Coordinates of N, CA and C in Angstrom, one line a residue:
M1 N 80.3 78.1 -17.2 CA 81.9 79.1 -17.3 C 83.2 78.5 -16.3
K2 N 82.7 78.8 -15.3 CA 83.8 78.8 -14.1 C 84.7 77.2 -14.3
N3 N 83.9 76.4 -14.6 CA 84.1 75.2 -14.9 C 85.2 74.9 -16.1
D4 N 85.2 75.6 -17.3 CA 86.2 75.5 -18.4 C 86.6 76.5 -18.0
Q5 N 87.3 77.8 -17.0 CA 88.2 78.7 -16.8 C 89.0 77.6 -16.5
L6 N 88.6 76.1 -15.3 CA 89.2 75.6 -14.5 C 89.8 74.6 -15.7
K7 N 89.6 74.0 -16.4 CA 89.9 72.9 -17.5 C 91.3 73.8 -18.4
D8 N 90.7 75.1 -18.0 CA 91.5 76.2 -19.6 C 92.9 75.8 -19.1
K9 N 93.2 76.2 -17.5 CA 94.4 76.8 -16.6 C 95.1 75.0 -17.2
Y10 N 94.5 74.3 -17.0 CA 96.3 73.2 -17.1 C 96.0 72.6 -18.7
R11 N 97.7 72.4 -19.0 CA 97.8 71.4 -20.5 C 98.0 69.7 -20.1
V12 N 97.2 69.4 -20.8 CA 97.0 68.0 -20.8 C 97.7 67.4 -22.1
N13 N 98.2 66.0 -21.6 CA 99.0 65.5 -23.1 C 99.5 66.3 -24.2
E14 N 99.3 66.2 -25.2 CA 99.9 66.4 -26.4 C 100.1 68.4 -26.0
E15 N 99.4 68.7 -25.8 CA 99.5 70.2 -25.0 C 100.8 70.8 -24.7
I16 N 101.1 69.6 -24.2 CA 102.5 70.0 -23.3 C 103.1 69.5 -24.1
R17 N 104.4 71.0 -24.5 CA 105.3 70.9 -25.4 C 106.8 71.5 -25.2
V18 N 107.1 70.7 -23.7 CA 108.6 71.0 -24.2 C 109.4 70.0 -24.0
R19 N 110.6 69.6 -24.3 CA 111.2 68.9 -24.0 C 111.5 68.0 -23.2
E20 N 111.2 67.8 -21.9 CA 110.9 67.1 -20.6 C 110.5 67.2 -19.4
V21 N 109.7 66.9 -18.2 CA 109.1 67.2 -17.8 C 109.3 66.3 -16.3
R22 N 108.5 66.5 -15.4 CA 109.2 65.7 -14.2 C 107.9 65.5 -13.6
I23 N 108.0 64.0 -13.5 CA 106.6 63.2 -13.1 C 107.0 63.1 -11.5
V24 N 105.6 63.7 -10.8 CA 105.6 63.7 -9.5 C 104.2 62.5 -9.4
S25 N 104.8 61.7 -7.8 CA 103.9 60.9 -7.6 C 104.4 59.9 -6.4
E26 N 103.1 59.9 -5.1 CA 103.0 59.4 -4.0 C 104.6 59.8 -3.7
G27 N 105.0 61.1 -3.5 CA 106.3 61.7 -2.6 C 108.3 61.1 -3.3
E28 N 107.4 60.5 -4.6 CA 108.9 60.3 -5.6 C 108.5 61.4 -6.8
S29 N 109.4 61.7 -8.0 CA 109.4 62.3 -8.8 C 110.2 62.1 -9.7
D30 N 110.2 61.7 -11.1 CA 111.8 61.7 -12.2 C 111.1 62.1 -12.9
V31 N 112.4 62.3 -13.4 CA 112.5 63.9 -15.0 C 112.4 62.8 -15.8
V32 N 111.4 62.7 -17.0 CA 111.9 62.1 -17.7 C 111.6 62.8 -19.8
P33 N 111.9 62.4 -20.7 CA 111.5 62.7 -22.2 C 110.1 63.6 -22.4
I34 N 109.4 63.8 -22.7 CA 108.0 64.0 -22.9 C 107.6 63.1 -23.4
K35 N 108.1 62.5 -24.7 CA 108.1 61.6 -25.1 C 107.7 60.3 -24.5
R36 N 108.4 60.2 -23.5 CA 108.4 58.9 -22.6 C 107.2 58.9 -21.5
A37 N 106.9 60.3 -21.4 CA 105.9 60.8 -20.3 C 105.1 60.2 -20.7
L38 N 104.6 60.8 -22.3 CA 103.4 60.1 -22.5 C 103.4 58.9 -22.6
E39 N 104.2 58.0 -23.3 CA 104.2 56.9 -23.3 C 103.3 56.3 -21.8
M40 N 104.1 56.8 -20.9 CA 103.3 56.0 -18.8 C 102.0 56.4 -19.4
A41 N 101.5 57.5 -19.7 CA 100.4 57.9 -19.7 C 99.8 56.7 -20.3
R42 N 100.5 56.4 -21.4 CA 99.1 55.7 -22.3 C 99.0 53.8 -21.5
E43 N 100.2 53.5 -21.2 CA 100.1 52.3 -21.1 C 99.7 52.6 -19.2
Q44 N 99.3 53.2 -19.0 CA 98.5 53.3 -17.4 C 96.9 53.8 -17.7
G45 N 97.2 53.9 -18.6 CA 95.5 54.4 -19.2 C 95.2 55.9 -18.4
V46 N 95.9 56.5 -18.6 CA 95.8 58.3 -17.1 C 95.7 58.8 -18.7
D47 N 95.7 60.6 -18.0 CA 96.5 61.3 -18.6 C 97.8 61.8 -18.1
L48 N 98.5 63.0 -18.7 CA 99.5 63.3 -18.4 C 99.6 64.8 -18.3
V49 N 99.2 66.0 -16.8 CA 98.6 66.6 -16.7 C 100.0 68.1 -15.9
E50 N 99.8 68.8 -16.5 CA 101.2 69.6 -16.1 C 100.6 70.3 -15.0
I51 N 101.1 70.6 -14.1 CA 100.0 71.3 -12.9 C 101.2 72.2 -12.0
S52 N 102.4 72.5 -12.5 CA 103.2 73.7 -12.3 C 103.9 74.0 -14.0
P53 N 103.3 74.5 -14.7 CA 104.0 75.2 -16.4 C 105.6 75.7 -15.8
N54 N 105.7 76.5 -14.8 CA 107.0 77.2 -14.5 C 107.7 77.1 -13.8
A55 N 107.8 75.4 -13.3 CA 108.7 74.4 -13.0 C 110.1 74.7 -13.7
K56 N 111.3 74.4 -13.9 CA 112.2 73.5 -14.8 C 112.6 72.5 -14.6
P57 N 111.9 71.8 -14.8 CA 111.3 71.1 -16.3 C 109.8 72.0 -15.8
P58 N 108.7 71.8 -16.2 CA 107.3 71.7 -15.7 C 106.9 70.4 -15.0
V59 N 106.3 70.4 -13.7 CA 106.0 69.8 -13.1 C 104.5 68.7 -13.5
C60 N 104.4 67.2 -13.5 CA 103.4 66.4 -14.3 C 103.2 65.6 -13.3
R61 N 101.2 65.3 -13.6 CA 101.2 64.3 -12.5 C 100.2 63.2 -13.8
L62 N 100.8 62.3 -13.3 CA 100.0 60.4 -14.6 C 98.5 60.1 -13.6
I63 N 97.6 60.9 -14.1 CA 96.3 61.2 -13.7 C 95.1 61.4 -14.6
D64 N 94.0 60.6 -14.4 CA 92.1 61.0 -15.3 C 92.8 62.4 -14.8
Y65 N 92.7 63.1 -16.7 CA 92.2 64.4 -16.0 C 90.2 64.5 -15.8
S66 N 89.6 64.1 -15.3 CA 88.5 64.2 -15.0 C 88.9 64.2 -13.6
K67 N 89.4 63.1 -13.0 CA 89.6 62.8 -12.0 C 90.6 64.2 -11.1
F68 N 91.3 64.4 -11.9 CA 92.2 65.7 -11.7 C 91.2 67.1 -10.9
I69 N 90.0 67.2 -12.4 CA 89.2 68.6 -12.2 C 88.5 68.4 -11.1
Y70 N 88.1 67.6 -10.7 CA 87.1 67.2 -9.5 C 87.7 67.5 -8.3
Q71 N 89.0 66.9 -7.9 CA 89.9 67.0 -6.9 C 89.7 68.9 -6.5
Q72 N 90.5 69.5 -7.8 CA 90.2 71.2 -7.6 C 89.6 71.4 -6.8
K73 N 87.8 71.4 -8.1 CA 86.9 72.0 -7.6 C 86.3 71.4 -6.6
K74 N 87.2 69.7 -5.6 CA 87.0 69.9 -4.1 C 87.5 70.7 -2.9
R75 N 89.1 70.7 -3.8 CA 89.3 71.7 -3.2 C 89.4 73.1 -2.5
Q76 N 88.8 74.4 -4.4 CA 88.5 75.4 -4.1 C 87.1 74.8 -2.9
K77 N 86.3 74.2 -3.1 CA 85.5 74.7 -2.0 C 85.7 74.7 -0.6
E78 N 86.4 74.1 -0.2 CA 87.2 73.9 1.0 C 87.8 75.0 1.5
M79 N 88.5 75.3 0.6 CA 89.3 76.6 1.0 C 88.2 77.7 1.5
K80 N 87.0 78.1 0.2 CA 86.1 78.8 0.3 C 85.2 78.5 1.6
A81 N 84.7 77.2 2.1 CA 84.5 77.0 2.8 C 85.1 77.9 4.4
K82 N 86.8 77.2 4.5 CA 87.2 77.9 5.6 C 87.7 79.3 5.6
Q83 N 86.9 79.9 4.6 CA 87.5 81.4 4.4 C 86.1 81.9 5.6
V84 N 86.9 83.1 6.2 CA 85.8 84.0 7.3 C 85.9 85.2 6.8
K85 N 83.8 85.5 5.8 CA 84.1 87.3 5.6 C 83.7 87.7 7.1
V86 N 84.5 88.5 6.9 CA 84.4 89.7 8.2 C 84.2 90.6 7.6
D87 N 82.4 91.5 8.1 CA 82.0 92.6 8.1 C 82.5 93.7 8.0
I88 N 82.5 95.5 8.1 CA 83.1 96.2 8.8 C 81.4 97.1 9.1
K89 N 81.4 97.2 10.5 CA 80.3 97.7 10.9 C 80.3 98.6 11.3
E90 N 79.9 100.0 11.3 CA 79.7 100.9 11.5 C 78.6 102.0 12.3
I91 N 80.1 102.7 13.6 CA 79.0 103.0 14.7 C 79.3 104.6 14.2
R92 N 78.7 105.4 14.8 CA 78.4 106.3 14.3 C 78.1 107.6 16.0
F93 N 78.8 108.5 16.2 CA 78.6 109.1 17.3 C 78.7 111.4 16.8
G94 N 78.0 111.2 18.2 CA 78.2 113.0 17.9 C 79.1 113.4 18.5
P95 N 79.5 114.9 19.0 CA 81.0 114.5 19.6 C 79.7 115.0 21.3
Q96 N 78.6 115.4 21.5 CA 78.3 115.4 22.8 C 77.3 114.4 22.5
T97 N 78.2 113.1 22.5 CA 76.8 112.2 22.8 C 76.3 111.9 24.4
D98 N 75.2 111.9 24.4 CA 74.8 111.3 26.2 C 75.1 109.9 26.6
D99 N 74.9 109.1 27.6 CA 75.1 108.5 27.8 C 74.1 107.0 27.7
H100 N 73.5 107.3 27.4 CA 71.9 106.7 27.8 C 72.2 105.8 25.6
D101 N 72.7 107.1 24.4 CA 73.3 106.5 23.6 C 74.1 105.9 23.1
Y102 N 75.1 107.0 24.3 CA 76.5 106.4 24.4 C 76.3 104.0 24.9
N103 N 75.7 103.7 25.6 CA 75.6 102.7 26.1 C 75.1 101.8 25.6
F104 N 73.9 102.3 24.4 CA 73.3 101.3 22.9 C 74.0 100.7 22.2
K105 N 75.1 102.4 21.9 CA 76.0 101.9 20.7 C 76.8 100.9 20.9
L106 N 77.2 101.3 22.2 CA 78.4 100.4 22.8 C 78.3 98.4 23.2
K107 N 76.4 98.7 23.5 CA 76.6 97.4 23.5 C 76.3 96.8 21.8
H108 N 75.7 97.1 20.7 CA 75.8 96.6 19.5 C 76.7 96.6 19.0
A109 N 77.9 97.3 19.1 CA 79.6 97.3 18.9 C 79.9 95.7 19.6
Q110 N 79.6 95.9 20.3 CA 80.3 94.6 21.2 C 79.3 93.1 20.7
E111 N 78.6 93.1 20.3 CA 78.0 92.0 19.2 C 78.4 91.8 18.1
F112 N 79.1 93.2 17.2 CA 79.8 93.3 16.2 C 81.1 92.1 16.1
L113 N 81.5 92.4 17.4 CA 82.8 92.0 17.6 C 82.9 90.9 17.9
E114 N 82.0 90.3 19.3 CA 81.9 88.7 19.2 C 81.4 88.5 18.0
A115 N 80.9 88.9 17.4 CA 80.9 87.5 15.6 C 81.0 87.6 14.8
G116 N 82.4 88.4 15.5 CA 83.4 88.6 14.0 C 83.6 89.3 13.4
N117 N 83.0 90.7 13.7 CA 83.1 91.8 12.2 C 84.0 92.5 13.4
K118 N 84.6 93.2 12.1 CA 85.1 94.7 12.2 C 84.2 95.7 13.0
V119 N 84.8 96.4 13.4 CA 84.2 98.1 13.3 C 84.6 99.4 13.5
R120 N 84.2 100.1 12.8 CA 84.4 101.5 12.4 C 83.9 102.0 13.1
A121 N 84.3 102.8 13.9 CA 83.5 104.3 15.2 C 84.4 105.0 14.6
F122 N 83.1 106.3 14.7 CA 83.8 107.4 14.1 C 82.4 108.9 14.8
V123 N 83.6 109.8 14.6 CA 82.5 111.5 15.8 C 82.5 112.1 15.0
F124 N 81.1 112.5 14.2 CA 81.2 113.2 13.1 C 80.9 114.7 13.4
F125 N 81.5 115.7 12.9 CA 81.1 116.9 13.2 C 80.9 118.2 12.5
R126 N 79.1 118.4 13.0 CA 78.8 118.9 11.8 C 79.6 120.9 12.3
G127 N 79.3 121.4 11.1 CA 79.4 122.7 11.5 C 80.6 123.4 12.7
R128 N 80.4 123.7 13.5 CA 81.7 124.5 14.6 C 81.3 123.7 15.3
S129 N 81.3 122.2 15.5 CA 81.6 121.3 16.5 C 82.4 120.8 16.3
I130 N 83.3 121.3 15.1 CA 85.0 121.0 14.9 C 85.8 121.1 16.2
L131 N 85.4 122.2 17.2 CA 86.3 122.6 18.2 C 86.3 122.0 19.1
F132 N 85.2 120.9 18.5 CA 84.9 119.7 20.0 C 86.2 118.8 19.3
K133 N 87.1 118.4 19.4 CA 87.2 117.6 18.8 C 88.3 116.8 19.5
E134 N 89.0 117.2 20.0 CA 89.4 116.4 21.4 C 88.6 116.2 22.5
Q135 N 87.2 116.3 22.4 CA 86.3 115.3 23.1 C 86.0 114.4 22.5
G136 N 86.0 114.4 20.7 CA 85.1 113.6 20.2 C 86.8 112.6 20.3
E137 N 87.6 112.9 20.3 CA 88.9 111.5 20.7 C 88.8 111.0 22.1
V138 N 88.4 111.9 22.8 CA 88.6 111.2 23.8 C 87.3 110.3 24.0
L139 N 86.4 110.3 23.3 CA 85.4 109.4 23.6 C 85.3 108.4 22.2
L140 N 86.2 108.7 21.4 CA 86.0 107.7 20.9 C 87.4 106.6 22.1
L141 N 88.3 106.5 22.4 CA 89.5 105.7 23.2 C 88.4 105.6 24.4
R142 N 87.7 106.2 25.6 CA 86.7 105.9 25.6 C 85.8 104.4 24.6
F143 N 86.0 104.3 24.4 CA 84.8 103.9 23.4 C 85.5 102.2 23.3
A144 N 87.1 102.5 23.2 CA 87.7 101.1 22.5 C 88.0 100.9 23.8
N145 N 88.3 101.0 24.5 CA 88.1 101.1 26.2 C 87.7 100.0 26.9
D146 N 86.6 100.6 26.5 CA 85.2 99.8 27.4 C 84.9 98.0 25.7
L147 N 86.0 98.4 25.3 CA 85.0 97.1 24.8 C 86.7 96.0 24.2
E148 N 88.2 96.4 25.2 CA 88.6 95.7 25.5 C 89.0 94.2 25.7
E149 N 87.9 93.9 25.8 CA 87.5 92.6 26.3 C 87.4 91.7 25.0
V150 N 86.6 92.5 24.1 CA 86.2 91.8 22.7 C 87.2 92.0 21.3
G151 N 87.4 93.4 22.1 CA 87.7 93.8 20.8 C 89.7 94.4 20.9
K152 N 90.4 95.5 19.6 CA 91.6 95.3 20.0 C 92.0 96.6 19.6
V153 N 92.2 97.6 19.0 CA 92.4 98.8 18.1 C 93.4 98.2 17.6
E154 N 92.7 98.1 16.0 CA 93.6 98.1 14.5 C 93.8 99.6 14.3
Q155 N 93.7 100.9 14.5 CA 94.1 101.9 14.5 C 93.5 103.0 15.5
M156 N 94.3 104.0 15.9 CA 94.2 104.7 16.2 C 92.6 106.3 15.9
P157 N 92.1 106.8 17.2 CA 92.0 108.0 16.5 C 92.3 108.8 15.3
K158 N 91.7 109.2 13.6 CA 91.9 110.2 13.1 C 91.4 110.7 12.7
L159 N 91.5 112.2 12.2 CA 90.8 112.9 12.0 C 90.8 112.7 10.3
E160 N 89.8 112.7 9.2 CA 89.6 112.7 8.2 C 87.7 113.7 7.5
G161 N 89.1 115.0 6.9 CA 87.4 115.7 6.6 C 86.8 116.5 8.4
K162 N 85.7 116.1 8.1 CA 84.6 116.4 9.6 C 84.1 115.1 10.0
K163 N 85.2 113.7 9.8 CA 85.0 112.4 10.4 C 86.4 112.3 11.3
M164 N 85.8 112.4 12.5 CA 87.0 111.5 13.3 C 86.9 109.6 13.3
F165 N 87.8 108.9 12.9 CA 87.5 106.8 12.8 C 88.6 106.2 13.5
I166 N 88.3 105.5 14.5 CA 89.0 104.4 15.1 C 88.4 103.3 14.4
Y167 N 89.3 101.8 14.3 CA 89.4 101.0 13.9 C 89.6 99.3 14.8
L168 N 88.5 98.7 14.9 CA 88.6 97.7 15.9 C 88.2 96.7 14.9
T169 N 89.5 95.4 15.9 CA 89.3 93.9 15.3 C 89.0 92.8 16.3
P170 N 88.1 92.0 16.2 CA 87.7 91.3 16.7 C 89.1 90.6 17.1
K171 N 88.8 90.2 18.9 CA 89.9 89.0 19.7 C 89.7 88.1 18.9
K172 N 90.9 87.1 19.5 CA 91.0 85.6 18.8 C 89.3 85.1 18.3
A173 N 88.7 85.0 17.1 CA 87.8 83.6 17.2 C 87.3 82.7 18.3
G174 N 86.3 83.0 18.9 CA 85.5 81.8 20.0 C 86.4 81.9 21.2
V175 N 87.4 83.1 21.1 CA 87.6 83.2 22.4 C 87.4 84.6 23.6
V176 N 86.3 84.6 23.9 CA 85.4 86.2 24.0 C 85.3 86.2 25.8
K177 N 86.3 87.5 26.0 CA 86.8 87.4 26.9 C 85.6 88.0 28.2
K178 N 85.4 87.9 29.3 CA 84.5 88.1 30.2 C 84.8 89.3 30.5
S179 N 83.1 90.0 30.8 CA 83.2 91.5 30.4 C 83.7 92.1 32.5
Q180 N 83.9 93.5 32.0 CA 84.7 93.5 33.6 C 83.2 93.7 34.6
Q181 N 82.0 94.1 34.2 CA 80.9 93.3 35.1 C 81.4 91.9 35.6
A182 N 81.1 91.1 34.1 CA 81.1 89.4 35.1 C 82.4 89.3 36.4
R183 N 83.5 90.1 35.7 CA 85.1 90.1 37.0 C 84.4 90.6 38.4
D184 N 83.8 91.6 38.2 CA 83.5 91.9 39.7 C 82.8 91.5 40.4
N185 N 81.7 90.8 39.6 CA 80.9 89.2 40.2 C 81.2 89.1 41.0
E186 N 82.7 88.2 39.8 CA 83.2 87.0 40.3 C 83.8 87.4 41.5
K187 N 84.7 88.0 41.7 CA 85.4 89.0 42.6 C 84.9 88.7 44.2
R188 N 83.7 89.8 44.0 CA 82.6 89.3 45.1 C 82.1 88.3 45.4
A189 N 82.3 87.1 45.0 CA 81.1 86.2 45.4 C 83.2 85.3 46.3
E190 N 83.8 86.0 44.9 CA 85.5 84.5 45.9 C 85.2 85.7 47.0
K191 N 85.2 86.3 47.2 CA 85.2 87.3 48.7 C 84.8 87.3 50.1
V192 N 83.0 87.1 48.9 CA 82.0 86.6 50.3 C 82.6 84.8 50.8
K193 N 82.9 83.7 49.3 CA 83.1 82.6 49.9 C 84.0 82.6 50.7
L194 N 85.1 83.5 50.3 CA 87.0 83.2 51.2 C 86.1 83.6 52.7
E195 N 84.8 85.1 53.1 CA 85.4 85.6 54.7 C 84.2 83.9 54.8
E196 N 83.3 83.5 54.7 CA 82.2 82.3 55.2 C 83.4 81.3 55.6
K197 N 84.3 81.2 54.9 CA 85.7 79.8 54.8 C 86.3 80.1 56.4
M198 N 86.8 81.5 55.8 CA 87.3 82.1 57.7 C 86.5 82.1 58.7
A199 N 85.1 82.0 58.9 CA 84.4 82.5 59.4 C 84.1 81.1 60.4
A200 N 84.1 80.2 59.4 CA 83.4 79.0 59.5 C 85.2 78.1 60.6
E201 N 86.2 78.3 59.4 CA 87.2 77.5 60.4 C 87.8 78.3 61.7
S202 N 87.5 79.3 61.8 CA 86.7 80.2 63.3 C 86.4 79.9 64.6
R203 N 84.6 79.2 63.9 CA 84.0 79.0 64.5 C 84.4 77.3 65.4
V204 N 84.9 76.5 64.4 CA 85.9 75.2 64.6 C 87.1 75.8 65.9
E205 N 87.9 76.8 65.7 CA 88.7 76.9 65.9 C 88.1 77.0 68.2
E206 N 87.0 77.7 67.9 CA 86.9 78.1 69.1 C 85.9 76.9 70.2
S207 N 86.1 76.0 68.9 CA 85.2 75.1 69.6 C 85.6 73.7 69.6
G208 N 87.1 73.9 69.5 CA 88.1 72.8 69.7 C 87.9 72.0 68.3
G209 N 87.6 72.5 67.5 CA 87.8 72.0 66.2 C 86.8 70.4 65.7
I210 N 87.4 70.1 64.8 CA 86.5 68.7 64.9 C 86.4 67.5 66.1
F211 N 87.7 67.9 66.8 CA 87.7 67.0 67.9 C 86.3 67.7 70.1
G212 N 86.2 68.7 69.1 CA 85.7 69.2 70.5 C 84.5 68.4 71.3
N213 N 83.7 67.6 70.4 CA 83.0 67.5 71.1 C 83.0 66.2 71.4
M214 N 84.1 65.1 70.6 CA 84.6 64.0 71.4 C 85.0 63.8 72.7
K215 N 84.8 62.5 73.3 CA 85.1 62.0 74.1 C 87.2 62.0 74.3
N216 N 87.2 63.2 75.6 CA 89.2 63.5 75.1 C 89.8 63.4 74.1
G217 N 88.6 64.8 73.7 CA 89.1 65.2 72.4 C 90.3 66.1 73.0
E218 N 90.1 67.3 73.9 CA 91.1 68.0 74.0 C 92.5 67.2 74.5
D219 N 92.9 66.0 75.2 CA 93.7 65.6 75.0 C 94.1 64.8 73.8
V220 N 93.7 64.5 72.2 CA 93.7 64.5 71.4 C 94.4 65.9 70.6
L221 N 93.9 66.8 71.0 CA 94.3 68.2 70.3 C 96.0 68.2 71.1
K222 N 96.0 67.9 72.4 CA 97.2 68.6 72.9 C 97.9 67.0 72.4
K223 N 98.1 65.8 72.3 CA 98.9 65.3 71.4 C 99.1 65.5 69.8
L224 N 98.4 65.9 69.6 CA 98.3 66.6 67.8 C 99.2 67.7 68.3
K225 N 99.4 68.7 69.2 CA 100.1 69.8 69.0 C 101.3 69.8 69.2
N226 N 101.8 68.9 70.0 CA 102.7 68.2 70.5 C 103.7 68.0 69.2
E227 N 103.0 67.1 68.2 CA 103.8 66.5 67.3 C 103.7 67.5 66.5

């Protein structure tokens, strides 16, 4: 059925009923009467295929119709393969969610965003808990802030009925930034490395540097300092 729809999409040869057409091929184009265009197709043993009916005059190609349809199918498959399916994953909170539950859901949201999915997080207010709507807003903003390395806010917290929503979308695919904990660990490692380097330099200075144990090392150091 889909293949038939693709074939019905284009007019071919005598189905093209206009006075003249523009024939395009390899970057060139010529406007010719329809009669001449059909003659050219017969001479080359191909079909006259209308690829742009709304142009003035309509644009056509001289090509084997079966080959043309094959090329169109192949192009559609390639375009479909390039399309990235984005799902929306939901995360639900209560207005007084404890830290354990919060961290559990935060981890799942991070995984969703890293996989390229959008996240719709919401706080559900049951009965009189609607009185804590400000607390719910703070929770959602905290949630967005904790996920800033992998996602960005698409819509700020918004109350809809008994639910307050926030929408997060993944940051650029394939560029997942390091977590705050990982960055803190790196900073500590760099600090330790710097301290060790400074301590080593201090020991070298105290021992006269690399010349300290050399014969006449002090004379060499004095000479370098004078230079």
